[in-house]
Amino acid sequence: MPYSVKIMPNPSAPLLHGPHVAALVYDGLCTFEFGVAYEIFGLPRPEMGENWYRFSACGIEDGPLRAAGGLSVQVDHGLDSLAEADLIIVPGWRGIAAPVPAPLIAALQAASRRGARIMSLCSGVAVLAAAGLLAGRKATTHWRYVDAIAARYPDITVDADVLYVDEDAVLTAAGSAAAIDLCLHVVRRDFGPEGANSVARRLVVPPHREGGQAQYIEAPVLRQREGARLGPLLEWMRERLQEEQPIAMLAARAGMSTRTFQRRFEATTGMAPGEWLLAERLRYARDLLEKETMISLDDVAVASGFGSLATMRHHFRERLAVSPSDYRKRFAAVRPAGSVR
């Protein structure tokens, strides 16, 4: 007999006034993705103030509902709660080709029309696609489902090279672990980088883990064999982002020939030295744009090693598909009252 779990509000939680987050619960629930949504948006966080998120688990059909792991789930809210939600989360779906109930599609479309944000995690993209919310948009999902979604919905631009896609009102995450990345990204949008950092520390994860075309790994894990040898050099390079770092000089510091250095650097970090250095300069520039709002864009460009604003702007647009000024507006401009500063 399946183990029963009843999802109920926490009676001891403080009264909150922030955005209402509604996570869908359905028969065949993906428990990992649902757990990520609850962990980030539903867990009590008194340090974040009274404007933190309000969380509801909303069943899309009558229960009890089965969940992955042999659980049986009951919830206290239904589809009617979506009419009041500010952010709706689809935590995976029971099958990439499984039909989506018409009442759920109607509820999501109505929520979208009134301006609610709607977010899918992993295979949950199938629900957003079925509701027509991704038509003409860019989206992502787990690499296993990319071809199926692209074939079924040719009006969606499916990008398999990113951890998540933010289309403002519609957001999609790749695989299960990328659900954490996207949820933290939403916290960054709503509560600023310090808010996301606070939540990430509780989770013991990086505040933003990046990969793919528009999102580059910030600190690649060193392979054990070369890590001890190149680790100090990488730190040395990070501390001197403003300086020219020719390959010959770096190879000499590592005690290798240029050819051997390039081969071992790429084997260790997964990137050529120039690509790694560019990723680090972008990372540092982003940090400055988020946290040091009084520093001019020209000074950010110099401090991060780009030399000029034109060069920094070129790399931001090419790698992140956004200008430095727009990046600053999105992540460091306005924070809601009660957010962590």
CSV table of C-alpha atoms in Angstrom, one decimal:
chain,number,residue,atom,x,y,z
A,1,MET,CA,0.0,0.0,0.0
A,2,PRO,CA,1.5,3.4,-0.9
A,3,TYR,CA,2.6,5.7,1.9
A,4,SER,CA,0.3,8.7,2.2
A,5,VAL,CA,1.5,12.2,2.5
A,6,LYS,CA,-0.9,15.1,3.1
A,7,ILE,CA,0.5,18.5,2.1
A,8,MET,CA,-0.9,21.2,4.4
A,9,PRO,CA,0.0,24.8,5.3
A,10,ASN,CA,2.4,25.2,8.2
A,11,PRO,CA,0.2,26.7,11.0
A,12,SER,CA,3.3,28.0,12.8
A,13,ALA,CA,4.6,29.9,9.8
A,14,PRO,CA,4.6,33.7,10.1
A,15,LEU,CA,1.9,35.6,8.1
A,16,LEU,CA,3.4,36.5,4.7
A,17,HIS,CA,2.5,39.1,2.1
A,18,GLY,CA,4.8,38.2,-0.8
A,19,PRO,CA,4.0,36.7,-4.2
A,20,HIS,CA,1.7,33.7,-4.1
A,21,VAL,CA,3.5,30.6,-5.5
A,22,ALA,CA,1.3,27.7,-6.6
A,23,ALA,CA,3.0,24.3,-7.4
A,24,LEU,CA,0.9,21.8,-9.3
A,25,VAL,CA,0.2,18.3,-7.8
A,26,TYR,CA,-1.1,15.6,-10.1
A,27,ASP,CA,-1.3,11.8,-10.4
A,28,GLY,CA,2.2,10.6,-11.1
A,29,LEU,CA,3.8,13.6,-9.5
A,30,CYS,CA,7.5,14.1,-10.0
A,31,THR,CA,8.5,14.4,-6.3
A,32,PHE,CA,12.0,15.8,-6.8
A,33,GLU,CA,10.9,18.8,-8.8
A,34,PHE,CA,8.0,19.4,-6.5
A,35,GLY,CA,10.4,19.2,-3.5
A,36,VAL,CA,12.7,21.8,-5.1
A,37,ALA,CA,9.8,24.2,-5.6
A,38,TYR,CA,8.7,23.7,-1.9
A,39,GLU,CA,12.3,23.9,-0.6
A,40,ILE,CA,12.9,27.3,-2.3
A,41,PHE,CA,9.5,29.0,-2.2
A,42,GLY,CA,7.6,27.2,0.6
A,43,LEU,CA,10.1,26.6,3.4
A,44,PRO,CA,9.8,29.1,6.2
A,45,ARG,CA,12.5,31.8,5.9
A,46,PRO,CA,12.0,34.4,8.7
A,47,GLU,CA,15.3,36.0,7.8
A,48,MET,CA,13.7,37.1,4.5
A,49,GLY,CA,11.0,39.2,6.1
A,50,GLU,CA,7.2,39.3,5.7
A,51,ASN,CA,7.3,39.9,2.0
A,52,TRP,CA,8.6,36.4,1.3
A,53,TYR,CA,6.7,34.0,-0.9
A,54,ARG,CA,3.4,32.4,0.1
A,55,PHE,CA,3.2,28.8,-1.1
A,56,SER,CA,0.3,26.5,-2.1
A,57,ALA,CA,0.2,22.9,-3.4
A,58,CYS,CA,-2.6,22.7,-5.9
A,59,GLY,CA,-4.1,19.5,-7.1
A,60,ILE,CA,-5.2,19.4,-10.7
A,61,GLU,CA,-7.5,16.5,-10.2
A,62,ASP,CA,-9.3,14.6,-7.4
A,63,GLY,CA,-7.1,12.7,-4.9
A,64,PRO,CA,-5.6,10.8,-3.4
A,65,LEU,CA,-2.9,11.2,-6.0
A,66,ARG,CA,0.1,8.9,-6.6
A,67,ALA,CA,3.6,10.3,-6.6
A,68,ALA,CA,7.0,8.9,-7.6
A,69,GLY,CA,8.6,6.9,-4.8
A,70,GLY,CA,5.4,5.0,-3.9
A,71,LEU,CA,3.7,7.9,-2.2
A,72,SER,CA,0.1,8.9,-2.1
A,73,VAL,CA,-0.5,12.6,-1.9
A,74,GLN,CA,-3.5,14.7,-0.7
A,75,VAL,CA,-3.6,18.5,-1.0
A,76,ASP,CA,-5.9,21.2,0.4
A,77,HIS,CA,-6.1,23.3,-2.8
A,78,GLY,CA,-7.4,22.8,-6.3
A,79,LEU,CA,-7.2,24.5,-9.7
A,80,ASP,CA,-9.3,27.4,-8.4
A,81,SER,CA,-6.2,28.6,-6.4
A,82,LEU,CA,-4.4,29.3,-9.7
A,83,ALA,CA,-6.7,32.3,-10.2
A,84,GLU,CA,-4.9,34.0,-7.3
A,85,ALA,CA,-1.3,32.8,-7.9
A,86,ASP,CA,1.5,35.2,-9.0
A,87,LEU,CA,3.8,32.3,-10.0
A,88,ILE,CA,2.6,28.9,-11.1
A,89,ILE,CA,5.1,26.0,-11.1
A,90,VAL,CA,4.7,22.8,-13.2
A,91,PRO,CA,7.1,20.4,-11.4
A,92,GLY,CA,7.7,18.0,-14.3
A,93,TRP,CA,4.9,16.1,-16.0
A,94,ARG,CA,3.8,12.4,-15.8
A,95,GLY,CA,5.0,11.8,-19.4
A,96,ILE,CA,6.3,14.0,-22.2
A,97,ALA,CA,3.5,12.7,-24.5
A,98,ALA,CA,0.9,12.4,-21.7
A,99,PRO,CA,-2.3,14.4,-22.5
A,100,VAL,CA,-2.8,17.6,-20.4
A,101,PRO,CA,-6.3,17.9,-19.0
A,102,ALA,CA,-8.4,20.6,-20.6
A,103,PRO,CA,-9.3,22.3,-17.2
A,104,LEU,CA,-5.6,22.7,-16.4
A,105,ILE,CA,-4.9,24.2,-19.9
A,106,ALA,CA,-7.8,26.7,-19.4
A,107,ALA,CA,-6.6,27.6,-15.9
A,108,LEU,CA,-3.0,28.2,-17.1
A,109,GLN,CA,-4.2,30.3,-20.1
A,110,ALA,CA,-6.4,32.4,-17.8
A,111,ALA,CA,-3.5,32.9,-15.4
A,112,SER,CA,-1.2,33.9,-18.2
A,113,ARG,CA,-3.7,36.5,-19.6
A,114,ARG,CA,-3.9,38.2,-16.2
A,115,GLY,CA,-0.1,38.4,-16.0
A,116,ALA,CA,0.9,35.5,-13.7
A,117,ARG,CA,4.3,34.0,-14.3
A,118,ILE,CA,4.3,30.4,-15.2
A,119,MET,CA,7.3,28.1,-14.9
A,120,SER,CA,8.0,24.5,-15.9
A,121,LEU,CA,10.7,22.2,-14.5
A,122,CYS,CA,12.2,19.5,-16.6
A,123,SER,CA,9.3,17.6,-18.5
A,124,GLY,CA,6.8,20.2,-17.3
A,125,VAL,CA,7.5,22.0,-20.5
A,126,ALA,CA,5.0,19.6,-22.1
A,127,VAL,CA,2.2,21.3,-20.1
A,128,LEU,CA,3.2,24.8,-21.1
A,129,ALA,CA,3.5,23.8,-24.7
A,130,ALA,CA,0.1,22.1,-24.7
A,131,ALA,CA,-1.4,25.3,-23.3
A,132,GLY,CA,0.1,27.3,-26.1
A,133,LEU,CA,2.1,29.4,-23.7
A,134,LEU,CA,5.4,28.8,-25.5
A,135,ALA,CA,4.3,29.5,-29.1
A,136,GLY,CA,6.8,31.9,-30.7
A,137,ARG,CA,9.0,31.7,-27.6
A,138,LYS,CA,12.3,30.2,-26.7
A,139,ALA,CA,12.3,27.3,-24.1
A,140,THR,CA,14.4,24.5,-22.8
A,141,THR,CA,13.8,21.1,-21.2
A,142,HIS,CA,15.8,17.9,-20.4
A,143,TRP,CA,17.9,16.9,-23.3
A,144,ARG,CA,16.0,13.6,-23.6
A,145,TYR,CA,12.8,15.5,-24.5
A,146,VAL,CA,14.2,18.2,-26.8
A,147,ASP,CA,13.5,16.4,-30.1
A,148,ALA,CA,10.0,15.3,-29.0
A,149,ILE,CA,9.0,18.8,-28.0
A,150,ALA,CA,10.6,20.4,-31.1
A,151,ALA,CA,8.8,17.9,-33.4
A,152,ARG,CA,5.4,18.3,-31.8
A,153,TYR,CA,5.6,22.1,-31.4
A,154,PRO,CA,7.6,23.6,-34.3
A,155,ASP,CA,6.6,27.1,-33.2
A,156,ILE,CA,8.8,26.7,-30.1
A,157,THR,CA,12.5,27.4,-30.3
A,158,VAL,CA,13.9,24.7,-28.0
A,159,ASP,CA,17.4,25.4,-26.7
A,160,ALA,CA,19.1,22.3,-25.3
A,161,ASP,CA,22.3,24.2,-24.4
A,162,VAL,CA,21.1,26.2,-21.4
A,163,LEU,CA,20.1,25.4,-17.8
A,164,TYR,CA,17.0,27.5,-18.0
A,165,VAL,CA,15.2,30.1,-20.2
A,166,ASP,CA,13.6,33.3,-18.8
A,167,GLU,CA,11.0,34.7,-21.2
A,168,ASP,CA,9.8,37.1,-18.4
A,169,ALA,CA,6.3,35.8,-17.9
A,170,VAL,CA,7.1,32.2,-19.0
A,171,LEU,CA,10.2,30.3,-17.7
A,172,THR,CA,11.5,26.8,-18.4
A,173,ALA,CA,14.2,24.7,-16.8
A,174,ALA,CA,16.2,21.9,-18.3
A,175,GLY,CA,16.8,18.7,-16.2
A,176,SER,CA,15.8,18.1,-12.7
A,177,ALA,CA,18.8,19.7,-11.0
A,178,ALA,CA,18.3,22.8,-13.3
A,179,ALA,CA,15.1,23.3,-11.4
A,180,ILE,CA,17.2,24.6,-8.5
A,181,ASP,CA,19.0,27.0,-10.9
A,182,LEU,CA,15.8,28.4,-12.3
A,183,CYS,CA,14.1,28.8,-8.9
A,184,LEU,CA,17.1,30.6,-7.5
A,185,HIS,CA,17.1,32.8,-10.6
A,186,VAL,CA,13.5,33.8,-9.8
A,187,VAL,CA,14.5,34.7,-6.3
A,188,ARG,CA,17.3,36.8,-7.7
A,189,ARG,CA,14.7,38.6,-9.9
A,190,ASP,CA,12.4,39.2,-6.9
A,191,PHE,CA,14.8,39.7,-4.0
A,192,GLY,CA,18.1,40.7,-5.6
A,193,PRO,CA,21.4,38.7,-5.5
A,194,GLU,CA,21.7,38.8,-1.7
A,195,GLY,CA,18.3,37.1,-1.4
A,196,ALA,CA,19.3,34.3,-3.8
A,197,ASN,CA,22.6,34.0,-2.0
A,198,SER,CA,20.9,33.5,1.3
A,199,VAL,CA,18.7,30.8,-0.1
A,200,ALA,CA,21.6,29.1,-1.9
A,201,ARG,CA,23.6,29.0,1.4
A,202,ARG,CA,20.7,27.2,3.1
A,203,LEU,CA,20.7,24.7,0.2
A,204,VAL,CA,24.5,24.4,0.1
A,205,VAL,CA,24.6,25.1,-3.6
A,206,PRO,CA,26.1,27.9,-5.8
A,207,PRO,CA,23.8,30.9,-6.1
A,208,HIS,CA,24.0,30.6,-9.9
A,209,ARG,CA,25.4,27.6,-11.7
A,210,GLU,CA,25.9,28.2,-15.3
A,211,GLY,CA,26.5,26.3,-18.5
A,212,GLY,CA,25.7,26.2,-22.2
A,213,GLN,CA,25.7,29.0,-24.8
A,214,ALA,CA,24.5,31.9,-22.6
A,215,GLN,CA,25.5,30.5,-19.2
A,216,TYR,CA,29.1,29.5,-18.6
A,217,ILE,CA,30.5,27.5,-15.7
A,218,GLU,CA,31.9,29.9,-13.1
A,219,ALA,CA,34.4,27.7,-11.4
A,220,PRO,CA,34.9,24.4,-13.3
A,221,VAL,CA,35.8,21.5,-11.1
A,222,LEU,CA,39.4,20.6,-11.5
A,223,ARG,CA,40.3,17.0,-12.5
A,224,GLN,CA,42.2,15.5,-9.7
A,225,ARG,CA,45.4,14.8,-11.5
A,226,GLU,CA,46.1,18.3,-12.7
A,227,GLY,CA,44.0,20.2,-10.1
A,228,ALA,CA,46.9,20.5,-7.6
A,229,ARG,CA,49.2,21.9,-10.3
A,230,LEU,CA,46.9,24.3,-12.1
A,231,GLY,CA,44.7,25.3,-9.1
A,232,PRO,CA,47.1,28.0,-7.8
A,233,LEU,CA,47.5,29.3,-11.3
A,234,LEU,CA,43.8,29.7,-11.8
A,235,GLU,CA,43.5,31.7,-8.6
A,236,TRP,CA,46.5,33.8,-9.8
A,237,MET,CA,44.6,34.4,-13.1
A,238,ARG,CA,41.4,35.4,-11.3
A,239,GLU,CA,43.2,37.9,-9.2
A,240,ARG,CA,44.6,39.6,-12.3
A,241,LEU,CA,41.7,39.9,-14.6
A,242,GLN,CA,42.7,43.4,-15.5
A,243,GLU,CA,46.0,42.3,-16.8
A,244,GLU,CA,47.1,40.8,-20.2
A,245,GLN,CA,47.7,37.0,-19.7
A,246,PRO,CA,49.4,35.6,-22.8
A,247,ILE,CA,49.6,31.9,-23.1
A,248,ALA,CA,53.4,31.8,-23.1
A,249,MET,CA,53.5,33.6,-19.7
A,250,LEU,CA,50.9,31.3,-18.2
A,251,ALA,CA,52.7,28.2,-19.5
A,252,ALA,CA,56.0,29.5,-18.0
A,253,ARG,CA,54.3,30.0,-14.6
A,254,ALA,CA,52.9,26.5,-14.8
A,255,GLY,CA,56.4,25.1,-15.7
A,256,MET,CA,55.1,23.6,-19.0
A,257,SER,CA,55.7,24.1,-22.7
A,258,THR,CA,53.0,26.2,-24.4
A,259,ARG,CA,51.5,23.1,-26.2
A,260,THR,CA,51.5,21.0,-23.1
A,261,PHE,CA,50.0,23.8,-21.0
A,262,GLN,CA,47.1,24.4,-23.5
A,263,ARG,CA,46.3,20.6,-23.6
A,264,ARG,CA,46.4,20.2,-19.9
A,265,PHE,CA,44.5,23.4,-19.1
A,266,GLU,CA,41.6,22.3,-21.4
A,267,ALA,CA,41.6,18.8,-20.0
A,268,THR,CA,41.4,20.2,-16.5
A,269,THR,CA,38.9,23.0,-16.9
A,270,GLY,CA,37.0,21.9,-20.0
A,271,MET,CA,37.9,25.2,-21.7
A,272,ALA,CA,40.8,26.7,-23.6
A,273,PRO,CA,42.7,29.3,-21.5
A,274,GLY,CA,41.2,32.2,-23.5
A,275,GLU,CA,37.7,30.9,-23.1
A,276,TRP,CA,38.2,30.3,-19.4
A,277,LEU,CA,39.6,33.8,-18.9
A,278,LEU,CA,36.6,35.3,-20.8
A,279,ALA,CA,34.2,33.4,-18.6
A,280,GLU,CA,35.9,34.7,-15.5
A,281,ARG,CA,35.8,38.3,-16.7
A,282,LEU,CA,32.1,37.9,-17.5
A,283,ARG,CA,31.4,36.4,-14.1
A,284,TYR,CA,33.3,39.3,-12.3
A,285,ALA,CA,31.6,41.9,-14.5
A,286,ARG,CA,28.2,40.5,-13.6
A,287,ASP,CA,29.0,40.5,-9.9
A,288,LEU,CA,30.0,44.2,-10.1
A,289,LEU,CA,26.8,45.1,-12.1
A,290,GLU,CA,24.6,43.4,-9.5
A,291,LYS,CA,26.3,44.6,-6.3
A,292,GLU,CA,28.1,47.9,-7.1
A,293,THR,CA,25.3,49.9,-8.7
A,294,MET,CA,27.2,53.2,-8.3
A,295,ILE,CA,30.1,52.1,-10.4
A,296,SER,CA,29.9,53.3,-14.0
A,297,LEU,CA,29.8,50.8,-16.9
A,298,ASP,CA,33.2,52.0,-18.1
A,299,ASP,CA,34.8,51.3,-14.7
A,300,VAL,CA,33.2,47.9,-14.6
A,301,ALA,CA,34.7,47.1,-18.0
A,302,VAL,CA,38.1,48.2,-16.9
A,303,ALA,CA,37.9,46.4,-13.5
A,304,SER,CA,36.8,43.1,-15.1
A,305,GLY,CA,39.6,43.1,-17.7
A,306,PHE,CA,37.6,44.0,-20.8
A,307,GLY,CA,39.4,47.3,-21.2
A,308,SER,CA,36.6,49.2,-22.8
A,309,LEU,CA,32.8,49.3,-22.5
A,310,ALA,CA,32.5,48.5,-26.2
A,311,THR,CA,34.4,45.2,-25.7
A,312,MET,CA,32.4,44.3,-22.6
A,313,ARG,CA,29.2,45.1,-24.4
A,314,HIS,CA,30.2,42.9,-27.4
A,315,HIS,CA,30.9,39.9,-25.1
A,316,PHE,CA,27.7,40.4,-23.0
A,317,ARG,CA,25.6,40.4,-26.2
A,318,GLU,CA,27.4,37.5,-27.7
A,319,ARG,CA,27.5,35.3,-24.7
A,320,LEU,CA,24.5,36.4,-22.6
A,321,ALA,CA,22.2,37.9,-25.2
A,322,VAL,CA,21.8,41.1,-23.1
A,323,SER,CA,23.7,44.4,-22.8
A,324,PRO,CA,25.5,45.3,-19.6
A,325,SER,CA,23.1,48.1,-18.9
A,326,ASP,CA,20.0,45.9,-19.3
A,327,TYR,CA,21.7,43.2,-17.1
A,328,ARG,CA,22.1,45.8,-14.4
A,329,LYS,CA,18.5,46.9,-14.7
A,330,ARG,CA,17.2,43.4,-14.4
A,331,PHE,CA,19.3,42.2,-11.5
A,332,ALA,CA,20.3,45.2,-9.4
A,333,ALA,CA,17.7,48.0,-10.0
A,334,VAL,CA,14.7,47.6,-7.8
A,335,ARG,CA,14.1,45.3,-4.9
A,336,PRO,CA,10.8,44.8,-3.1
A,337,ALA,CA,10.2,46.2,0.4
A,338,GLY,CA,11.3,43.6,3.0
A,339,SER,CA,13.9,42.0,0.7
A,340,VAL,CA,17.4,41.3,2.0
A,341,ARG,CA,19.9,44.0,1.2
